[in-house]
mmCIF file of C-alpha atoms in Angstrom:
data_model
loop_
_atom_site.group_PDB
_atom_site.id
_atom_site.type_symbol
_atom_site.label_atom_id
_atom_site.label_comp_id
_atom_site.label_asym_id
_atom_site.label_seq_id
_atom_site.Cartn_x
_atom_site.Cartn_y
_atom_site.Cartn_z
ATOM 1 C CA UNK A 1 -0.092 -0.003 -0.109
ATOM 2 C CA UNK A 2 1.353 3.689 -1.138
ATOM 3 C CA UNK A 3 1.858 5.785 1.538
ATOM 4 C CA UNK A 4 2.798 9.527 1.867
ATOM 5 C CA UNK A 5 4.401 11.223 4.639
ATOM 6 C CA UNK A 6 4.400 15.041 4.848
ATOM 7 C CA UNK A 7 6.967 17.076 6.839
ATOM 8 C CA UNK A 8 8.368 20.453 7.112
ATOM 9 C CA UNK A 9 5.492 22.683 7.803
ATOM 10 C CA UNK A 10 5.391 25.252 10.322
ATOM 11 C CA UNK A 11 5.031 29.134 11.523
ATOM 12 C CA UNK A 12 7.065 31.542 9.507
ATOM 13 C CA UNK A 13 6.834 35.116 8.808
ATOM 14 C CA UNK A 14 5.770 36.597 5.743
ATOM 15 C CA UNK A 15 8.609 36.693 3.042
ATOM 16 C CA UNK A 16 10.120 33.768 4.639
ATOM 17 C CA UNK A 17 11.014 30.235 2.941
ATOM 18 C CA UNK A 18 9.878 26.770 3.798
ATOM 19 C CA UNK A 19 10.573 23.332 2.348
ATOM 20 C CA UNK A 20 8.079 20.630 2.648
ATOM 21 C CA UNK A 21 9.132 16.935 2.237
ATOM 22 C CA UNK A 22 6.846 13.886 1.019
ATOM 23 C CA UNK A 23 8.192 10.704 1.675
ATOM 24 C CA UNK A 24 6.678 7.857 -0.452
ATOM 25 C CA UNK A 25 6.907 4.340 0.451
ATOM 26 C CA UNK A 26 5.147 0.891 -0.758
ATOM 27 C CA UNK A 27 5.120 1.213 -4.276
ATOM 28 C CA UNK A 28 7.121 1.691 -7.434
ATOM 29 C CA UNK A 29 6.650 5.181 -8.628
ATOM 30 C CA UNK A 30 8.308 5.278 -11.859
ATOM 31 C CA UNK A 31 4.762 6.057 -13.517
ATOM 32 C CA UNK A 32 3.716 8.303 -10.969
ATOM 33 C CA UNK A 33 3.049 12.209 -11.036
ATOM 34 C CA UNK A 34 3.596 13.566 -7.354
ATOM 35 C CA UNK A 35 1.560 16.501 -6.720
ATOM 36 C CA UNK A 36 1.071 19.108 -3.801
ATOM 37 C CA UNK A 37 -2.251 20.698 -3.045
ATOM 38 C CA UNK A 38 -3.227 22.911 -0.249
ATOM 39 C CA UNK A 39 -6.526 23.867 1.446
ATOM 40 C CA UNK A 40 -7.209 26.520 3.625
ATOM 41 C CA UNK A 41 -10.401 26.710 6.125
ATOM 42 C CA UNK A 42 -13.655 27.339 4.349
ATOM 43 C CA UNK A 43 -11.992 27.014 0.704
ATOM 44 C CA UNK A 44 -11.378 24.141 -1.688
ATOM 45 C CA UNK A 45 -8.454 21.928 -2.089
ATOM 46 C CA UNK A 46 -6.079 23.917 -4.658
ATOM 47 C CA UNK A 47 -3.246 22.681 -7.035
ATOM 48 C CA UNK A 48 0.114 24.150 -5.841
ATOM 49 C CA UNK A 49 2.592 21.885 -7.943
ATOM 50 C CA UNK A 50 3.076 18.559 -9.395
ATOM 51 C CA UNK A 51 6.089 16.801 -11.239
ATOM 52 C CA UNK A 52 6.742 13.488 -13.069
ATOM 53 C CA UNK A 53 8.832 10.951 -11.427
ATOM 54 C CA UNK A 54 10.474 9.841 -14.405
ATOM 55 C CA UNK A 55 11.644 12.612 -16.769
ATOM 56 C CA UNK A 56 10.827 15.427 -13.990
ATOM 57 C CA UNK A 57 8.281 17.531 -15.822
ATOM 58 C CA UNK A 58 6.495 20.333 -13.710
ATOM 59 C CA UNK A 59 3.687 22.306 -13.451
ATOM 60 C CA UNK A 60 2.677 25.124 -10.988
ATOM 61 C CA UNK A 61 -0.402 26.559 -9.859
ATOM 62 C CA UNK A 62 -0.818 30.331 -10.923
ATOM 63 C CA UNK A 63 -0.891 31.630 -7.259
ATOM 64 C CA UNK A 64 2.376 30.010 -6.379
ATOM 65 C CA UNK A 65 4.051 30.196 -9.979
ATOM 66 C CA UNK A 66 7.625 31.979 -9.307
ATOM 67 C CA UNK A 67 7.993 31.620 -5.771
ATOM 68 C CA UNK A 68 7.661 27.641 -5.363
ATOM 69 C CA UNK A 69 9.658 24.893 -6.857
ATOM 70 C CA UNK A 70 8.864 21.333 -6.670
ATOM 71 C CA UNK A 71 11.642 18.809 -7.277
ATOM 72 C CA UNK A 72 12.562 15.072 -6.408
ATOM 73 C CA UNK A 73 15.159 12.648 -5.024
ATOM 74 C CA UNK A 74 14.384 9.253 -6.784
ATOM 75 C CA UNK A 75 16.996 7.732 -4.720
ATOM 76 C CA UNK A 76 15.107 8.481 -1.806
ATOM 77 C CA UNK A 77 11.408 8.282 -2.836
ATOM 78 C CA UNK A 78 11.077 11.716 -1.708
ATOM 79 C CA UNK A 79 9.457 14.875 -3.258
ATOM 80 C CA UNK A 80 9.982 18.608 -2.010
ATOM 81 C CA UNK A 81 8.341 21.764 -2.457
ATOM 82 C CA UNK A 82 10.707 24.849 -1.897
ATOM 83 C CA UNK A 83 8.460 27.780 -1.191
ATOM 84 C CA UNK A 84 9.552 31.158 -1.156
ATOM 85 C CA UNK A 85 8.508 34.857 -0.425
ATOM 86 C CA UNK A 86 5.473 33.396 1.317
ATOM 87 C CA UNK A 87 2.548 35.621 2.075
ATOM 88 C CA UNK A 88 -0.101 35.159 4.536
ATOM 89 C CA UNK A 89 -2.721 33.760 2.039
ATOM 90 C CA UNK A 90 -0.115 30.870 1.638
ATOM 91 C CA UNK A 91 -1.454 29.631 5.000
ATOM 92 C CA UNK A 92 -3.075 26.316 4.691
ATOM 93 C CA UNK A 93 -2.989 22.504 5.167
ATOM 94 C CA UNK A 94 -0.462 21.193 2.602
ATOM 95 C CA UNK A 95 -0.979 17.638 0.928
ATOM 96 C CA UNK A 96 1.141 15.574 -0.776
ATOM 97 C CA UNK A 97 -0.723 13.368 -3.500
ATOM 98 C CA UNK A 98 0.341 10.751 -6.261
ATOM 99 C CA UNK A 99 -1.587 9.863 -9.227
ATOM 100 C CA UNK A 100 -1.034 7.035 -11.918
ATOM 101 C CA UNK A 101 -1.009 9.384 -14.757
ATOM 102 C CA UNK A 102 0.207 12.384 -16.561
ATOM 103 C CA UNK A 103 0.527 15.612 -14.636
ATOM 104 C CA UNK A 104 -3.072 16.953 -13.714
ATOM 105 C CA UNK A 105 -4.274 19.667 -11.456
ATOM 106 C CA UNK A 106 -7.413 18.023 -10.656
ATOM 107 C CA UNK A 107 -7.311 16.391 -7.107
ATOM 108 C CA UNK A 108 -9.732 13.968 -8.030
ATOM 109 C CA UNK A 109 -7.507 12.189 -10.421
ATOM 110 C CA UNK A 110 -4.789 11.518 -7.423
ATOM 111 C CA UNK A 111 -4.959 8.067 -6.235
ATOM 112 C CA UNK A 112 -2.943 8.517 -3.075
ATOM 113 C CA UNK A 113 -2.837 11.336 -0.330
ATOM 114 C CA UNK A 114 -0.747 11.975 2.650
ATOM 115 C CA UNK A 115 -2.264 13.474 5.609
ATOM 116 C CA UNK A 116 -1.240 16.989 5.453
ATOM 117 C CA UNK A 117 1.185 19.619 7.077
ATOM 118 C CA UNK A 118 0.304 22.622 8.427
ATOM 119 C CA UNK A 119 1.834 26.045 7.184
ATOM 120 C CA UNK A 120 1.086 29.307 8.641
ATOM 121 C CA UNK A 121 2.499 32.330 7.341
ATOM 122 C CA UNK A 122 2.221 35.377 9.692
ATOM 123 C CA UNK A 123 1.923 38.938 8.634
#
């Protein structure tokens, strides 16, 4: 069974940076797309970024484009989300997800989800 475990969330001041990690286990991830989503209270789950495990193609949500970088370490089965120039509106629970398909921004297309890590950005 595929398991995804996020880490790296926390409290940071506006303008600061955080790096989130997602450790994947229990499967072969060569054909996966790995994605990051976030959900703030009272809002829908929002696409943040995604990366193909093989080839490394990426996509980013408009709200984070230019401020976030998604990457992966194949040897460690870990995906990272480097977030810079954080804003209070980035405050949310951030989820890691895996999909058996090409990059997609649709959360319904992802097969596995982590439990999430809280990111809070103070003004």
